[in-house]
CSV table of C-alpha atoms in Angstrom, one decimal:
chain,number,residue,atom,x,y,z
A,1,UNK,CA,101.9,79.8,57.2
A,2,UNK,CA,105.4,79.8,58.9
A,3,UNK,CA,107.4,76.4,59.0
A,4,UNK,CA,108.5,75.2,62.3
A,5,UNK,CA,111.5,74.6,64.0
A,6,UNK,CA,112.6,72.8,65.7
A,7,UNK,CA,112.0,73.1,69.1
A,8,UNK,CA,108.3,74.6,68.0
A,9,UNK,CA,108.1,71.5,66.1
A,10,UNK,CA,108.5,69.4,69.5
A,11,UNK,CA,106.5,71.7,71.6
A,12,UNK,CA,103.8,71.8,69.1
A,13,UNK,CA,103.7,67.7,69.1
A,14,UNK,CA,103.3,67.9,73.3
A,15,UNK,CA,100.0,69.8,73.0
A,16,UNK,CA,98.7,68.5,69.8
A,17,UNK,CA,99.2,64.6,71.9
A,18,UNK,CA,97.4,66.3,75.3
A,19,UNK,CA,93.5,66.6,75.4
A,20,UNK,CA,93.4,70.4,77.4
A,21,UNK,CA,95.5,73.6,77.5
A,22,UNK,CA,98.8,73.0,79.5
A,23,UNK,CA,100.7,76.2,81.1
A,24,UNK,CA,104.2,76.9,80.1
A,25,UNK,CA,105.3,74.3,83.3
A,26,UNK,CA,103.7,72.1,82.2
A,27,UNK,CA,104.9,71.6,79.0
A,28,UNK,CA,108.5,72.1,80.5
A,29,UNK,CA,107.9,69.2,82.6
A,30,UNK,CA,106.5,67.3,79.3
A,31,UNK,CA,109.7,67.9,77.2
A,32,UNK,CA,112.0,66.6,79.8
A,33,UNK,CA,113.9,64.7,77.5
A,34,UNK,CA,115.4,68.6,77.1
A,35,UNK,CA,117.4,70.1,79.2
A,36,UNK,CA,115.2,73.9,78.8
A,37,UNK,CA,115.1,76.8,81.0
A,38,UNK,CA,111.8,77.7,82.0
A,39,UNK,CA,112.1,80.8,80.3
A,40,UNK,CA,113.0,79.0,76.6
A,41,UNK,CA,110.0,77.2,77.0
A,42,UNK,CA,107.9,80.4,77.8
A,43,UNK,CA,109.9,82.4,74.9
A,44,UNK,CA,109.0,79.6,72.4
A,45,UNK,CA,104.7,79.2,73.6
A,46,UNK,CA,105.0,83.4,73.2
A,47,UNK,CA,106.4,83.0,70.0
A,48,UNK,CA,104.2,80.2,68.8
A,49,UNK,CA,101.1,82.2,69.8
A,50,UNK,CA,102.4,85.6,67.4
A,51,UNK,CA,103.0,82.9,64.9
A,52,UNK,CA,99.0,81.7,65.4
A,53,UNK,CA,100.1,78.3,66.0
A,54,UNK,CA,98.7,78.8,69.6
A,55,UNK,CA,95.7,80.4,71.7
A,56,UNK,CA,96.2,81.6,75.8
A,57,UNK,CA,93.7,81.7,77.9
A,58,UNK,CA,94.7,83.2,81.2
A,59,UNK,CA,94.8,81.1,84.3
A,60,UNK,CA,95.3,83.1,87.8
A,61,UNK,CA,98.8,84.2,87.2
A,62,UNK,CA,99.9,81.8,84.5
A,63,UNK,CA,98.6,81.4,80.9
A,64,UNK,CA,97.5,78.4,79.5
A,65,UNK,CA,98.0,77.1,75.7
A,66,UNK,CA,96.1,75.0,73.5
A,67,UNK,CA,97.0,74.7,69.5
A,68,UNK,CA,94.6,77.2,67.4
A,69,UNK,CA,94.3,73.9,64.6
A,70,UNK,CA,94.7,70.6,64.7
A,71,UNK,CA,97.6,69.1,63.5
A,72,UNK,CA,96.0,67.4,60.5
A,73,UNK,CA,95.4,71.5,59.7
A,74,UNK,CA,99.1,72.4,59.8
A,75,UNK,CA,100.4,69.2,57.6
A,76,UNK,CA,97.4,70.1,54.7
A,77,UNK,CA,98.3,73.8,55.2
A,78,UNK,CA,102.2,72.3,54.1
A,79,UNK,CA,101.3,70.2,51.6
A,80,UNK,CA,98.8,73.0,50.0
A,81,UNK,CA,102.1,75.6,50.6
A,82,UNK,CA,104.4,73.0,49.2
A,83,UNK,CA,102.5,72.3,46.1
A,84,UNK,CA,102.5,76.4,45.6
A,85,UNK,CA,105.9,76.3,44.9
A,86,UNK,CA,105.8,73.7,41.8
A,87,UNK,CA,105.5,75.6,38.3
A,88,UNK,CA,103.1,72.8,37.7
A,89,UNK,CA,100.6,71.9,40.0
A,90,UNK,CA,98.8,69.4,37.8
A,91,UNK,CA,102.1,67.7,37.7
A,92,UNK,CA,102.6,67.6,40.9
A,93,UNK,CA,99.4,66.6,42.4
A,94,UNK,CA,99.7,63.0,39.5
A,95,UNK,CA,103.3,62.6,40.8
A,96,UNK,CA,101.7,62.8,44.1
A,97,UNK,CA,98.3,60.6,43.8
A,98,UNK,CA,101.0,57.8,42.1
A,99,UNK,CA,103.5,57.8,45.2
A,100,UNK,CA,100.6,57.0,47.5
A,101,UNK,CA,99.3,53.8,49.0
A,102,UNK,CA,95.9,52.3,48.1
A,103,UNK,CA,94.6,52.8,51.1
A,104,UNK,CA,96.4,56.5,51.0
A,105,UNK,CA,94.6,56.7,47.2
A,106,UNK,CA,90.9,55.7,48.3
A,107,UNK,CA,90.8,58.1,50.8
A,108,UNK,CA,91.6,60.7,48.4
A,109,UNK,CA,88.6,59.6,46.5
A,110,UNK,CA,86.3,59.4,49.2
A,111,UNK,CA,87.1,62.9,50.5
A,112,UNK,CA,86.8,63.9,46.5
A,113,UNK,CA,82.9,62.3,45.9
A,114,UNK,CA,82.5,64.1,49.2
A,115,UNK,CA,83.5,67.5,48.0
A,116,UNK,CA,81.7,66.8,44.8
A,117,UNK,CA,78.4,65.6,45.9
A,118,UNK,CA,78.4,68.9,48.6
């Protein structure tokens, strides 16, 4: 999976935060904060749905997008791509389970007995 930049990255947080597909005004409107063409914004959703970050579903003359995963999907699909590039995953994944919280570290073991007891 493709990183993001960083204008994906913001567009990607608008529809991950809304409930329904949005059309490319839409989420113009919704990144105000920007001063974008409409056409950026259209070249970035078209880009972002070749990437497979995004699905369209056509709407009378306008298309409407919705993310293809969630964004707890994308960050474990980093982390897994990120811990691919250590020579030493077991290292890694100790260096990791020490840097997180308790609370981080018993969901970890919950979602492990889980995996486990499947």
């Amino acid at each position: 999976m493709k990183g993001l930049g960083e204008l994906e990255r913001s567009i990607m947080d608008i529809l991950w935060a809304e409930s329904g597909a949005l059309t490319a005004r839409e989420v113009g409107r919704l990144i105000a904060d920007r001063d974008l063409a409409p056409t950026t914004v259209m070249t970035v959703l078209d880009r972002l749905t070749r990437k497979g970050f995004l699905e369209r579903t056509r709407d009378g003359r306008a298309w409407r997008y919705e993310p293809a995963e969630s964004r707890d999907s994308y960050i474990a699909e980093l982390m897994l791509e990120a811990l691919d590039l250590t020579g030493d995953r077991s290292a890694a994944l100790t260096r990791f389970a020490q840097a997180v919280s308790g609370p981080e570290a018993e969901i970890l073991r919950r979602a492990l007995t889980e995996l486990e007891e499947e």
